[in-house]
C-alpha positions as a LaTeX table, in Angstrom:
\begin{tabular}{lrrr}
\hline
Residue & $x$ (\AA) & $y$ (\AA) & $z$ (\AA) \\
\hline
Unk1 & 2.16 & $-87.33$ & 73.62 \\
Unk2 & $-1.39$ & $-86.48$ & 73.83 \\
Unk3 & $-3.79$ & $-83.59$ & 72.18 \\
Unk4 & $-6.65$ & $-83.23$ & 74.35 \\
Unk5 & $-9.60$ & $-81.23$ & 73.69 \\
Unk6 & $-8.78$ & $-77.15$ & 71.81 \\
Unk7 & $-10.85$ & $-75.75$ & 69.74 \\
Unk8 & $-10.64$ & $-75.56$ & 65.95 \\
Unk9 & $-12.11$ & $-72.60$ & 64.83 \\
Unk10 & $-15.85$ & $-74.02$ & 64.89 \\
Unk11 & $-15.99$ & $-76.01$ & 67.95 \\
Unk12 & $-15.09$ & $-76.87$ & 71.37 \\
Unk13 & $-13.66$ & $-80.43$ & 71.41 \\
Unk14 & $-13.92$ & $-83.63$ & 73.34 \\
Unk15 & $-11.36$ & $-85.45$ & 71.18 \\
Unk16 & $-8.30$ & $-86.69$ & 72.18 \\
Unk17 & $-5.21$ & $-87.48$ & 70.03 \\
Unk18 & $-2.22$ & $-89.63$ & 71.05 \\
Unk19 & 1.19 & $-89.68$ & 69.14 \\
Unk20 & 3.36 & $-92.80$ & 68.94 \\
Unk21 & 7.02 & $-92.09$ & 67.60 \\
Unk22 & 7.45 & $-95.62$ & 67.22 \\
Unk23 & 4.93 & $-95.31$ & 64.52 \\
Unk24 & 4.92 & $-91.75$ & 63.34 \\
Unk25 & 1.22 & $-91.46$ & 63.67 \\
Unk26 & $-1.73$ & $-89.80$ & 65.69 \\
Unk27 & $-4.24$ & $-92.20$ & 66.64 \\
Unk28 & $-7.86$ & $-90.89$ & 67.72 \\
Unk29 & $-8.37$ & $-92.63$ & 71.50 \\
Unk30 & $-11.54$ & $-92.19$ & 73.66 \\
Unk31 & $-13.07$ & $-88.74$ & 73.59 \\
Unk32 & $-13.52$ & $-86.80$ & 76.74 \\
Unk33 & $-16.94$ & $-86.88$ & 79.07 \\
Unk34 & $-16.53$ & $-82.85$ & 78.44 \\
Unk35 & $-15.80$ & $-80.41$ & 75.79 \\
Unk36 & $-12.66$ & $-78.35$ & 76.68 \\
Unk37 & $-10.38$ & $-75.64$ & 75.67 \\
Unk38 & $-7.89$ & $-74.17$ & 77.76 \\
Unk39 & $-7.87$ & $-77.21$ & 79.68 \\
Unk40 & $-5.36$ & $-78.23$ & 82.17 \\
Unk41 & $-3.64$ & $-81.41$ & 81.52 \\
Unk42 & $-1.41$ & $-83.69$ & 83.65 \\
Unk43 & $-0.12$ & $-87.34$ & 83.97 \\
Unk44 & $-0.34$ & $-88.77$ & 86.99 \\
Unk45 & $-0.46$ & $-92.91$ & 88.26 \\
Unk46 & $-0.45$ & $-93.55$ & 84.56 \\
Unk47 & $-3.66$ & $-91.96$ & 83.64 \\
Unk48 & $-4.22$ & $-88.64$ & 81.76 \\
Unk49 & $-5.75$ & $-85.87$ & 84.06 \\
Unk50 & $-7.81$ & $-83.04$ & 81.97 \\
Unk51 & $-8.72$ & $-80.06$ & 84.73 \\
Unk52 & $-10.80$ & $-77.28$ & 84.02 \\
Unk53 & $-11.16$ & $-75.67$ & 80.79 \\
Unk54 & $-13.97$ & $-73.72$ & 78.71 \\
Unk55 & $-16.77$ & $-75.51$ & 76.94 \\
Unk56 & $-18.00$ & $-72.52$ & 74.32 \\
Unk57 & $-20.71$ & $-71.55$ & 77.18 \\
Unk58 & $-19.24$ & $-71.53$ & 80.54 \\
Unk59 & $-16.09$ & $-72.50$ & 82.28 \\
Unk60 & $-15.69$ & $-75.67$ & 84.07 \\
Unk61 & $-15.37$ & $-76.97$ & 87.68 \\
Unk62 & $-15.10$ & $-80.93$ & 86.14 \\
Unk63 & $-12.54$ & $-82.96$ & 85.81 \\
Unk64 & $-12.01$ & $-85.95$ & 84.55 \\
Unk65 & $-8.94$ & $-89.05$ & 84.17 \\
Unk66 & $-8.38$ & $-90.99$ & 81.48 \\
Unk67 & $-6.57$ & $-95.09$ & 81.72 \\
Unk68 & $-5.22$ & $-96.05$ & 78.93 \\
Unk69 & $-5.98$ & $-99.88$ & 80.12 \\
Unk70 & $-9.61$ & $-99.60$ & 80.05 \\
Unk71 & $-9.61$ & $-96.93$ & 77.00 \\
Unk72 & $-12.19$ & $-94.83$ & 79.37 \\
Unk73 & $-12.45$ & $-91.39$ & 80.72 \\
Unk74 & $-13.72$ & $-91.18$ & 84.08 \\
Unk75 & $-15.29$ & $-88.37$ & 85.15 \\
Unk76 & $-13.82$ & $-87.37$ & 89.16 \\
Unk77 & $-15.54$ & $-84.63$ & 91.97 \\
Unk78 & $-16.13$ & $-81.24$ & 90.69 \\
Unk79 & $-12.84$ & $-78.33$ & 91.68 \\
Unk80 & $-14.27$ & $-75.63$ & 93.95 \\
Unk81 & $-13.58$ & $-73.30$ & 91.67 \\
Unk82 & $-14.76$ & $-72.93$ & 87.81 \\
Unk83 & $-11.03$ & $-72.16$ & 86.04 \\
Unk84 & $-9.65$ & $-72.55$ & 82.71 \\
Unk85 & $-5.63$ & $-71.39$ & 81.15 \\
Unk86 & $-4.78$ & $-72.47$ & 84.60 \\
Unk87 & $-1.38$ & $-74.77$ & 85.36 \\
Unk88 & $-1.93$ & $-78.26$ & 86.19 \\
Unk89 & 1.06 & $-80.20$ & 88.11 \\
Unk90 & 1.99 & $-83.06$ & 90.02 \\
Unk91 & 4.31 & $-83.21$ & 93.35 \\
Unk92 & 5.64 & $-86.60$ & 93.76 \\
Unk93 & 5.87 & $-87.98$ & 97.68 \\
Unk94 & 2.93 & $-85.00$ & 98.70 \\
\hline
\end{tabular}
């Protein structure tokens, strides 16, 4: 399970959380290129998808992946369309 991005009453965040049951712990992983609240999130190929979102200024047309084999986010073409509190899913065989 990951927390990506929010805001915590301050700031907008880049960080990233992950949550291992096996070890009943958060760890802190690699932060996001971006700030982002209201972000979109999705898991897709086995890498972490963050869409969208609201940096504390504007909203956001980036997105960017995360692999959790190289620890890095990678920052992908810009949506069409600026969006954040949008719904992020995945179609298998489309």
């Amino acid at each position: 399970m990951f927390a990506v991005g929010g805001y915590d009453g301050t700031q907008h965040l880049s960080s990233v959380e992950c949550y291992s049951p096996c070890n009943d712990q958060w760890m802190t992983i690699a932060q996001m290129k971006s700030n982002r609240c209201y972000v979109g999130t999705a898991v897709m190929c086995g890498k972490l998808f963050a869409v969208g979102g609201y940096d504390g200024l504007s909203l956001l047309d980036t997105f960017e992946s995360y692999d959790p084999l190289v620890q890095e986010w990678t920052l992908l073409p810009s949506m069409a369309t600026s969006r954040c509190d949008m719904g992020v899913a995945v179609l298998f065989g489309q």
